[in-house]
PDB file of C-alpha atoms in Angstrom:
ATOM      1  CA  MET A   6      34.532  -9.320 -34.451  1.00  0.00           C
ATOM      2  CA  ALA A   7      31.398  -9.929 -32.397  1.00  0.00           C
ATOM      3  CA  VAL A   8      29.597 -13.194 -32.806  1.00  0.00           C
ATOM      4  CA  VAL A   9      25.837 -12.834 -32.830  1.00  0.00           C
ATOM      5  CA  MET A  10      24.237 -15.758 -31.077  1.00  0.00           C
ATOM      6  CA  THR A  11      20.706 -16.582 -32.109  1.00  0.00           C
ATOM      7  CA  PRO A  12      19.228 -19.404 -30.109  1.00  0.00           C
ATOM      8  CA  ASN A  13      17.695 -22.203 -32.151  1.00  0.00           C
ATOM      9  CA  PHE A  14      14.479 -22.973 -30.312  1.00  0.00           C
ATOM     10  CA  SER A  15      12.104 -25.743 -31.160  1.00  0.00           C
ATOM     11  CA  GLU A  16       8.417 -25.075 -31.619  1.00  0.00           C
ATOM     12  CA  GLN A  17       7.686 -26.401 -28.111  1.00  0.00           C
ATOM     13  CA  GLU A  18      10.296 -24.121 -26.541  1.00  0.00           C
ATOM     14  CA  ARG A  19       8.835 -21.109 -28.365  1.00  0.00           C
ATOM     15  CA  LEU A  20       5.368 -22.087 -27.152  1.00  0.00           C
ATOM     16  CA  ASN A  21       6.636 -22.402 -23.570  1.00  0.00           C
ATOM     17  CA  ARG A  22       8.328 -18.994 -23.771  1.00  0.00           C
ATOM     18  CA  ALA A  23       5.176 -17.421 -25.228  1.00  0.00           C
ATOM     19  CA  ARG A  24       3.051 -18.929 -22.448  1.00  0.00           C
ATOM     20  CA  LYS A  25       5.495 -17.661 -19.833  1.00  0.00           C
ATOM     21  CA  ARG A  26       5.340 -14.171 -21.358  1.00  0.00           C
ATOM     22  CA  VAL A  27       1.524 -14.202 -21.411  1.00  0.00           C
ATOM     23  CA  LYS A  28       1.524 -15.291 -17.755  1.00  0.00           C
ATOM     24  CA  GLN A  29       3.856 -12.390 -16.872  1.00  0.00           C
ATOM     25  CA  LEU A  30       1.656  -9.886 -18.700  1.00  0.00           C
ATOM     26  CA  LYS A  31      -1.510 -11.264 -17.106  1.00  0.00           C
ATOM     27  CA  GLY A  32       0.085 -11.004 -13.671  1.00  0.00           C
ATOM     28  CA  PHE A  33       1.057  -7.394 -14.276  1.00  0.00           C
ATOM     29  CA  TYR A  34      -2.397  -6.473 -15.619  1.00  0.00           C
ATOM     30  CA  MET A  35      -4.068  -8.032 -12.561  1.00  0.00           C
ATOM     31  CA  HIS A  36      -1.634  -6.200 -10.268  1.00  0.00           C
ATOM     32  CA  ALA A  37      -2.433  -2.886 -11.999  1.00  0.00           C
ATOM     33  CA  LEU A  38      -6.194  -3.526 -11.846  1.00  0.00           C
ATOM     34  CA  VAL A  39      -6.119  -4.362  -8.128  1.00  0.00           C
ATOM     35  CA  TYR A  40      -3.931  -1.273  -7.538  1.00  0.00           C
ATOM     36  CA  LEU A  41      -6.483   0.970  -9.260  1.00  0.00           C
ATOM     37  CA  VAL A  42      -9.523  -0.535  -7.535  1.00  0.00           C
ATOM     38  CA  VAL A  43      -8.068  -0.589  -4.019  1.00  0.00           C
ATOM     39  CA  ASN A  44      -6.504   2.857  -4.191  1.00  0.00           C
ATOM     40  CA  THR A  45      -9.665   4.379  -5.678  1.00  0.00           C
ATOM     41  CA  PHE A  46     -11.625   2.857  -2.794  1.00  0.00           C
ATOM     42  CA  ILE A  47      -9.127   4.207  -0.238  1.00  0.00           C
ATOM     43  CA  LEU A  48      -9.265   7.700  -1.750  1.00  0.00           C
ATOM     44  CA  VAL A  49     -13.078   7.721  -1.826  1.00  0.00           C
ATOM     45  CA  VAL A  50     -13.315   6.563   1.793  1.00  0.00           C
ATOM     46  CA  ASN A  51     -10.685   9.073   2.915  1.00  0.00           C
ATOM     47  CA  ASN A  52     -12.467  11.850   1.032  1.00  0.00           C
ATOM     48  CA  ASN A  53     -15.750  11.045   2.785  1.00  0.00           C
ATOM     49  CA  TYR A  54     -14.125  11.045   6.234  1.00  0.00           C
ATOM     50  CA  THR A  55     -12.020  14.181   5.785  1.00  0.00           C
ATOM     51  CA  SER A  56     -13.209  16.965   8.031  1.00  0.00           C
ATOM     52  CA  SER A  57     -14.647  19.980   6.290  1.00  0.00           C
ATOM     53  CA  GLY A  58     -11.741  22.169   7.451  1.00  0.00           C
ATOM     54  CA  GLU A  59      -9.008  19.752   6.399  1.00  0.00           C
ATOM     55  CA  SER A  60      -7.418  19.563   2.998  1.00  0.00           C
ATOM     56  CA  PHE A  61      -7.911  16.270   1.150  1.00  0.00           C
ATOM     57  CA  PHE A  62      -4.336  16.462  -0.191  1.00  0.00           C
ATOM     58  CA  GLN A  63      -2.513  15.072   2.847  1.00  0.00           C
ATOM     59  CA  TRP A  64       0.207  12.450   3.139  1.00  0.00           C
ATOM     60  CA  GLU A  65      -2.129   9.900   4.743  1.00  0.00           C
ATOM     61  CA  ASN A  66      -4.472   9.951   1.765  1.00  0.00           C
ATOM     62  CA  PHE A  67      -1.801   9.090  -0.781  1.00  0.00           C
ATOM     63  CA  SER A  68       0.883   7.111   1.073  1.00  0.00           C
ATOM     64  CA  THR A  69      -0.543   3.704   0.104  1.00  0.00           C
ATOM     65  CA  ALA A  70      -0.839   4.707  -3.553  1.00  0.00           C
ATOM     66  CA  ILE A  71       2.712   6.074  -3.602  1.00  0.00           C
ATOM     67  CA  PHE A  72       4.451   3.076  -2.009  1.00  0.00           C
ATOM     68  CA  TRP A  73       2.343   0.524  -3.841  1.00  0.00           C
ATOM     69  CA  GLY A  74       2.925   2.510  -7.036  1.00  0.00           C
ATOM     70  CA  VAL A  75       6.677   2.051  -6.609  1.00  0.00           C
ATOM     71  CA  GLY A  76       6.118  -1.701  -6.345  1.00  0.00           C
ATOM     72  CA  LEU A  77       3.883  -1.612  -9.421  1.00  0.00           C
ATOM     73  CA  LEU A  78       6.563   0.307 -11.318  1.00  0.00           C
ATOM     74  CA  ILE A  79       9.166  -2.322 -10.403  1.00  0.00           C
ATOM     75  CA  HIS A  80       6.755  -5.055 -11.530  1.00  0.00           C
ATOM     76  CA  ALA A  81       6.252  -3.214 -14.842  1.00  0.00           C
ATOM     77  CA  LEU A  82      10.019  -2.999 -15.367  1.00  0.00           C
ATOM     78  CA  THR A  83      10.438  -6.734 -14.803  1.00  0.00           C
ATOM     79  CA  VAL A  84       7.705  -7.450 -17.363  1.00  0.00           C
ATOM     80  CA  TYR A  85       8.389  -4.847 -20.048  1.00  0.00           C
ATOM     81  CA  ALA A  86      12.113  -4.196 -19.748  1.00  0.00           C
ATOM     82  CA  PRO A  87      13.856  -7.454 -18.767  1.00  0.00           C
ATOM     83  CA  ASN A  88      16.362  -7.017 -21.596  1.00  0.00           C
ATOM     84  CA  PHE A  89      17.178  -3.480 -20.494  1.00  0.00           C
ATOM     85  CA  ILE A  90      19.565  -4.664 -17.783  1.00  0.00           C
ATOM     86  CA  MET A  91      20.701  -8.070 -19.004  1.00  0.00           C
ATOM     87  CA  GLY A  92      20.646  -7.382 -22.739  1.00  0.00           C
ATOM     88  CA  LYS A  93      19.051  -9.357 -25.496  1.00  0.00           C
ATOM     89  CA  ASN A  94      19.626 -13.122 -25.363  1.00  0.00           C
ATOM     90  CA  TRP A  95      21.593 -12.794 -22.114  1.00  0.00           C
ATOM     91  CA  GLU A  96      20.145 -15.976 -20.674  1.00  0.00           C
ATOM     92  CA  ALA A  97      20.996 -18.059 -23.760  1.00  0.00           C
ATOM     93  CA  ARG A  98      24.561 -16.694 -23.834  1.00  0.00           C
ATOM     94  CA  LYS A  99      25.097 -17.480 -20.151  1.00  0.00           C
ATOM     95  CA  ILE A 100      23.745 -21.013 -20.537  1.00  0.00           C
ATOM     96  CA  LYS A 101      26.085 -21.623 -23.474  1.00  0.00           C
ATOM     97  CA  GLN A 102      29.016 -20.133 -21.533  1.00  0.00           C
ATOM     98  CA  PHE A 103      28.407 -22.384 -18.525  1.00  0.00           C
ATOM     99  CA  MET A 104      27.969 -25.450 -20.722  1.00  0.00           C
ATOM    100  CA  GLU A 105      31.279 -24.719 -22.486  1.00  0.00           C
ATOM    101  CA  GLN A 106      33.049 -24.208 -19.156  1.00  0.00           C
ATOM    102  CA  ASP A 107      31.609 -27.439 -17.838  1.00  0.00           C
ATOM    103  CA  ALA A 108      32.716 -29.315 -20.963  1.00  0.00           C
ATOM    104  CA  LYS A 109      36.296 -27.961 -20.603  1.00  0.00           C
ATOM    105  CA  ASN A 110      36.413 -28.880 -16.910  1.00  0.00           C
ATOM    106  CA  ASN A 111      35.225 -32.429 -17.549  1.00  0.00           C
ATOM    107  CA  GLN A 112      37.714 -33.254 -20.311  1.00  0.00           C
TER     108      GLN A 112
END
């Protein structure tokens, strides 16, 4: 039989968690905005300096967007899917586990 652990958080703890979450979201939104602005600028500049005989769709024109996009994707996963890897309430369960182990060791 599995025991479902629901952490009992005080109002202040819930407020702190909500503030932390808002800060994470704000950080991701700023990262995405800077990504769009900078990469749009790079593409416009590269388009203006591409020779008339060259194709615009070359590796050099998109390499920054691709690599930075991977970083942005990882940032998005850390913000929107933290429970995907660790599971729901993982942190609270681990804290309780370590506290119980510490209590047993100090008896």
